[in-house]
Amino acid sequence: MPTSEDYKGQVPAWCPGCGNFNILSTVKQALVELGIEPWEVLMVSGIGQSGKLPHYMKCHTFNGLHGRTLPVATAAKLANHSLHVIAVAGDGDCYGEGGNHFLHAIRRNPNITLLVHDNQIYGLTKGQASPTTAQGTHTKIQPYGVLEEPLNPLALAISQDCSFVARGFAGDQSYLKELLKAAISHKGFSLLDILQPCVTFNKINTFRWYRDRVYKLEEEYDPYNRLKAFERSLEWGDRIPNGIFYKSERETLEEGIPTIQEEPLVRQKFSIEDVKHEIDKFY
Amino acid sequence: MEYTLRVGGEAGQGLQTIGGALAQVFSKIGFHVFTHQDYMSRVRGGHNFYQIRFSEKEISASRDMVDILLALDLDTIEIHRKSVRDEGFILYDSEITKKKFEEPEFIDIPFKKIALDVGKKSVMANTVATGAALGILDLGLETFRNVLKKAFEKKGDEVIQGNIACAEAGYNYARKNCPRCEAPEIREPENRGLMLIDGVNAIGMGALMSGCKFYSGYPMTPSTGILNYMASRAEEYNLVVEQVEDEISAINMAIGASFAGVRAMTGTSGGGFALMVEGLSLAGMTETPIVIAEMQRPGPATGLPTRTEQADLLFVLYAAHGEFPRVIFEPGDPKQAFYLTNKAFELAEKYQIPVFIQSDQYLGDTEWTYEKFDLENIIYNDYRLREKDLEGVEVYKRFKYSSTGISLLAVPGEAGKHLVVVDSDEHDEEGHIIEDSETRIKMVQKRMLKKLPLIKKEIDPPLLYGDSSPKIVLVGRGSTYGVIKEVVDTISKDHKVAMMHFSQVYPLPERDKFDYIELLENADLTICIENTATGQFAKLMRAETGFEFTHQILRYDGRPFTIENLKEELHAYI
C-alpha cells in the first residue's frame, strides 16, 4: 500500500499560508486512501501556481501550457486508459484561456478528474482579475472594478450535463478529501472546483471570508436531480454550499471507442505485416 | 498515345463520382493516370472540374488542352470550349443545357432521359455520361462494370444492375452517334492494373504503416482528406481518431497521446496551423515526437480555401518561439508522400522532435498511378521503453544528458515503477522546473545543438533528373515535381537541362554526398519555380547557402502550374 511519503516531491515554492498547500496534502492523502500507487497516476497541469502542484508530488507529470491541460489529459487517457489521469488547473487557466477545452471535455466525458484551484484571481501574474473574480473588484488592470459578471463554473458544468460536479474548500481538508476520493472514483469526467484563497492578491475571498460562508450540502440532497443541482449552483453570497452538486451516469469517451476495449492503445503491438494489405485497396 | 478528359459542372452534380470512376477504369486497364481537381468553396452550385489525363507512358502533370470535355452544364461549355483540341469532343445533354450546339465537336447525349428510361432514376445520369465517355474512346465496358459493382456493393443488386444498364446505354448511344470517331484504336496496355492514389491518402497510408495510432484534427480544406482516411481505417487497424474543438486542442492532443506512449499525428492547413504554433513549441520543449501534416492553401487569413499555393514554407520553418530542431518534408508526388511520412515518423521518434509533412491542395487531391510501392523499405523502430526495458535502471530521468542529446523515452505506467516527468518550463534532467543558467545552457545544448548535426545527416540530397551536367537547371520543391519533370522531358531534346527537386527541404541536405550548390553554380541558368509570390524557397537557399538563383518563375493565382503554362513562362529565358 502506498503512503503519503511515497508521493512526496519537491519543496513547494508557494507563498506561506497559500491554500495550495492544503490541496497538495489532501490530494496525496486521497490517493493513498484509494490505494493508488504513484506510477499509476498521471497528473497533467497548465500554467499558474496550480500548474506547479504535480512537481510537488511524485507521479507521472505533464506540465504543459496555459489553458491546454484538458486536451493533453484527454489524449493521454485515450492512449492509456489504465492510468488514473488527474488534470490540475487554475481558474484563469481552465475557465479563461482553456474555456473552450473545458466545454468540450464535458461533452467528451473522458474518465478523468479535473481539479480547479479557484482563487478568483491571477496569482502568478500578480493580481489581475480572473473569470471568477467578483464584479466590482479593483485591480491594477480593472481601475473601475471588474465590469463582467463572474463565471459560475458549477452552473456551467451542470447546464452541459457534466457527469460529476462538486465544490470543495481548501480550508476544510477532511471534507475536501472525501470529495477528492469521490471525484477520482467517479467514472466519467469529474469537476472539483476548489475554493482556494490567494493570501497575497485576493484580499476579499480570504480563509476567514469562506469559513463564515461555506456549508455542506444536506445529507438528503439528491445529486442526480439536475434542475435542483442547477438551482443550488446559483447559491453564492452569504452562504456558499460545498459538496457533490450533480452526478450523471454517462458512457465515457473511452467506452465509446471499440478499438481500445480489449487493451489500452499503448499496449497494442504494431507490426507492419498486419497493415501491409492496406495497399491492395488502391488497386 | 495519351488522352485528357475534363468533366465540368456544378458542385453537387457528381463530378467526383464520374471523374473518380473514369480514373479507376483507366488505371485498372493499366494506363498511367494523372488527375487533378479544381473546385470552389461551396457545397452546391458554382463551377468545378475534374480532369483526367491517361497515357501508355508515365505522366506526372496536367495539360491545359483536352480531348474530351464532358459538360454537365452550360457554364462548362462556355468556360472550357476553347480548351478542346480541334479533333476533340464535347459531350453534353441539350435538355440540361437548354441549348443545342451544331458544331461537329458537339455530341448531344440525353444523359437524363436515358437515365430515366433505362435506370428509372435521374441520378444515374452520371453513369450514362461516364459510359458515353468510354464509348467515345471505344474502351469497352468490362472494367467499368466491375467498378460499378464495387461502388454500389452495399446498395444491392438492383442499383448495380440499373447502373450497369445505364452505362451500356450511354456507351452504345455515344458509339452510334459519333460520326467523327470511327475507330480511335486505343491499344490496351499489357501490364494491367496499376495502383491509383492521391496525396492525402498516401500521407494517411504512410502514417498507418508507420505505426501511427492516434490522429487528432479539426476539419479544414485541404487537410480533411487525411482525417477522413484515418477515421475510415480506425476500426480495421485499431486507431483512435478524434475530431477536436480547435487546432489548439488538435496539437495538444497529439502531444498528450505521444507522451503517453503512442505514435501520434495531427494535420491542418495554414490558418489552423497558426493556432497550433503554441503547441509546436511545447513539443519542442518537451521533446515529444509528433508528425504534423500542413496542407497549404492560399492565404492570408481564409484566402482561397479550395485552391493551391506553397506559401507557408517560411511560416512553418519559423513558427513558434524559442529555438528547437524541426524537420520539414515536401513530397513531390503521392509515392514520395508515402515514404516521407514514414521517414517523418522515424525521425520524430528517433530524435524526439516535431516533423512536418508539408504539402498542398494540388498534391493532396491529385491522383497518380504506380506499379506498386515497395513495402520492404518501410522503416519501423520502436524507440520507446516499456515493460522490462528499464529493469536495470535505478533512477530514470526523462531528460538525461547524453552525447547525442537524445534521452531515453519511457512510457508512463508501462515501464515499471519509473516515473516520467515532463515540463513546458525549462527543466532539469528529471523534468522538474529550474531557473539556473547552468542547467538552461546544458538543456539547450542537449535539445538543440547536439541533435541538429545528427538530424542534418539524415536528410537526403535533392533529386537530379535529366542532364547530369546541365546548363539549365529548373529547381522545384514539393508539388511542382511532376510538372517540372515533364517539361524537362519535352525540352531536353534541344537543351542541356535538368530538374533539381527538393523533397526534404529543412534542414537543407549536406553537400558531402552530392554538391548540389556546385552543380547550380556551374549552370548558366538556374530557375527556381514556386507557387508563391515571393519565392520562399529561393530565400531559404540564399539564407542557408548564399546561393542565388538567376531567375524565378512564380505562380500565385491559386492554381497549379500546367505543362503548357510552365513552358510558356520558360520561353522568356530559353
Coordinates of N, CA and C in Angstrom, one line a residue, chain A residues 198-265:
Chain A
C198 N -6.2 33.1 -2.2 CA -4.9 33.6 -2.5 C -4.5 34.6 -1.5
V199 N -3.6 34.2 -0.6 CA -3.3 35.1 0.6 C -2.6 36.4 0.2
T200 N -2.0 36.4 -1.0 CA -1.2 37.6 -1.4 C -2.1 38.6 -2.2
F201 N -2.9 38.1 -3.1 CA -3.5 39.1 -4.0 C -5.0 39.2 -3.9
N202 N -5.6 38.3 -3.3 CA -7.1 38.4 -3.1 C -7.4 38.7 -1.7
K203 N -7.7 40.0 -1.4 CA -7.9 40.4 0.0 C -9.4 40.3 0.4
I204 N -10.2 39.9 -0.6 CA -11.6 39.7 -0.3 C -12.0 38.3 0.1
N205 N -11.7 37.4 -0.8 CA -12.1 36.0 -0.6 C -11.0 35.3 0.3
T206 N -10.9 35.6 1.5 CA -9.9 35.0 2.4 C -10.4 33.8 3.1
F207 N -9.5 33.1 3.8 CA -9.9 31.9 4.5 C -11.1 32.2 5.4
R208 N -10.9 33.4 6.1 CA -12.0 33.8 7.1 C -13.3 34.0 6.4
W209 N -13.2 34.7 5.2 CA -14.4 35.0 4.4 C -15.2 33.7 4.1
Y210 N -14.4 32.7 3.7 CA -15.0 31.4 3.3 C -15.5 30.7 4.5
R211 N -14.8 30.7 5.6 CA -15.2 30.0 6.8 C -16.5 30.4 7.3
D212 N -16.7 31.7 7.1 CA -18.0 32.3 7.6 C -19.2 31.9 6.6
R213 N -18.9 31.4 5.5 CA -19.9 31.2 4.5 C -20.2 29.8 4.0
V214 N -19.1 29.0 3.9 CA -19.3 27.7 3.3 C -20.1 26.7 4.3
Y215 N -20.9 25.9 3.6 CA -21.6 24.8 4.4 C -21.7 23.6 3.4
K216 N -22.0 22.5 4.1 CA -22.1 21.3 3.2 C -23.5 21.1 2.8
L217 N -23.7 20.6 1.6 CA -25.0 20.2 1.1 C -25.6 19.2 2.0
E218 N -26.9 19.3 2.2 CA -27.6 18.4 3.2 C -27.4 16.9 2.9
E219 N -27.4 16.1 3.8 CA -27.3 14.6 3.6 C -28.3 14.1 2.7
E220 N -29.5 14.6 2.8 CA -30.6 14.1 1.9 C -30.6 14.7 0.5
Y221 N -29.7 15.6 0.2 CA -29.6 16.2 -1.1 C -29.4 15.1 -2.2
D222 N -30.1 15.2 -3.3 CA -30.0 14.2 -4.3 C -29.2 14.7 -5.5
P223 N -28.0 14.3 -5.7 CA -27.1 14.8 -6.7 C -27.6 14.4 -8.1
Y224 N -28.5 13.5 -8.2 CA -29.0 13.1 -9.6 C -30.1 14.0 -10.1
N225 N -30.5 15.0 -9.3 CA -31.6 15.9 -9.7 C -31.0 17.1 -10.4
R226 N -31.0 17.1 -11.7 CA -30.2 18.2 -12.4 C -30.8 19.6 -12.2
L227 N -32.1 19.7 -12.2 CA -32.7 21.0 -12.0 C -32.4 21.6 -10.7
K228 N -32.5 20.7 -9.7 CA -32.2 21.1 -8.3 C -30.7 21.5 -8.2
A229 N -29.9 20.7 -8.8 CA -28.4 21.0 -8.8 C -28.1 22.3 -9.4
F230 N -28.8 22.6 -10.5 CA -28.6 23.9 -11.1 C -29.0 25.1 -10.2
E231 N -30.1 24.9 -9.5 CA -30.6 25.9 -8.6 C -29.6 26.1 -7.4
R232 N -29.1 25.0 -6.9 CA -28.1 25.1 -5.8 C -26.8 25.7 -6.2
S233 N -26.4 25.5 -7.5 CA -25.2 26.0 -8.0 C -25.2 27.5 -8.1
L234 N -26.4 28.1 -8.1 CA -26.6 29.6 -8.2 C -26.4 30.2 -6.8
E235 N -26.4 29.4 -5.8 CA -26.2 30.0 -4.4 C -24.8 30.5 -4.2
W236 N -24.7 31.8 -4.0 CA -23.3 32.4 -3.8 C -23.5 33.7 -3.1
G237 N -22.9 33.9 -1.9 CA -23.1 35.1 -1.2 C -22.8 34.9 0.3
D238 N -23.9 35.1 1.1 CA -23.7 34.9 2.5 C -23.5 33.4 2.8
R239 N -24.1 32.6 2.0 CA -24.0 31.1 2.2 C -23.5 30.5 0.9
I240 N -22.5 29.7 1.0 CA -21.9 29.0 -0.2 C -21.8 27.5 0.0
P241 N -22.7 26.8 -0.7 CA -22.7 25.3 -0.5 C -21.4 24.6 -1.1
N242 N -21.0 23.6 -0.4 CA -19.9 22.7 -0.8 C -20.5 21.3 -0.9
G243 N -19.9 20.5 -1.7 CA -20.4 19.1 -1.8 C -20.5 18.6 -3.3
I244 N -21.1 17.5 -3.4 CA -21.3 17.0 -4.8 C -22.7 17.5 -5.3
F245 N -22.6 18.4 -6.2 CA -23.9 19.1 -6.7 C -24.6 18.2 -7.7
Y246 N -23.8 17.5 -8.5 CA -24.5 16.8 -9.6 C -23.7 15.6 -10.1
K247 N -24.4 14.6 -10.4 CA -23.8 13.3 -10.9 C -24.7 12.8 -12.0
S248 N -24.2 12.3 -13.1 CA -25.0 11.6 -14.0 C -24.2 10.4 -14.6
E249 N -24.8 9.3 -14.9 CA -24.2 8.1 -15.4 C -24.2 8.2 -16.9
R250 N -23.0 8.5 -17.4 CA -22.9 8.6 -18.9 C -21.8 7.7 -19.4
E251 N -21.9 7.3 -20.6 CA -20.8 6.5 -21.2 C -19.6 7.4 -21.3
T252 N -18.4 6.8 -20.9 CA -17.2 7.6 -21.1 C -16.7 7.6 -22.5
L253 N -15.8 8.5 -22.8 CA -15.3 8.6 -24.1 C -14.6 7.3 -24.5
E254 N -13.8 6.8 -23.5 CA -13.0 5.6 -23.8 C -14.0 4.4 -24.1
E255 N -15.1 4.3 -23.4 CA -16.0 3.2 -23.6 C -16.7 3.2 -25.0
G256 N -16.7 4.4 -25.5 CA -17.4 4.5 -26.9 C -16.4 4.2 -28.0
I257 N -15.2 3.9 -27.7 CA -14.2 3.6 -28.8 C -13.9 2.1 -28.8
P258 N -14.5 1.4 -29.8 CA -14.4 -0.1 -29.7 C -13.0 -0.6 -29.8
T259 N -12.1 0.2 -30.4 CA -10.7 -0.4 -30.7 C -9.9 -0.4 -29.4
I260 N -10.3 0.2 -28.3 CA -9.5 0.1 -27.1 C -10.2 -0.6 -26.0
Q261 N -11.2 -1.4 -26.3 CA -11.9 -2.1 -25.2 C -11.1 -3.3 -24.7
E262 N -10.4 -4.0 -25.5 CA -9.7 -5.2 -25.0 C -8.4 -4.8 -24.4
E263 N -7.7 -3.8 -24.9 CA -6.4 -3.4 -24.3 C -6.2 -1.9 -24.6
P264 N -5.5 -1.2 -23.6 CA -5.2 0.2 -23.9 C -4.4 0.3 -25.1
L265 N -4.6 1.4 -25.8 CA -4.0 1.6 -27.1 C -2.4 1.4 -27.0

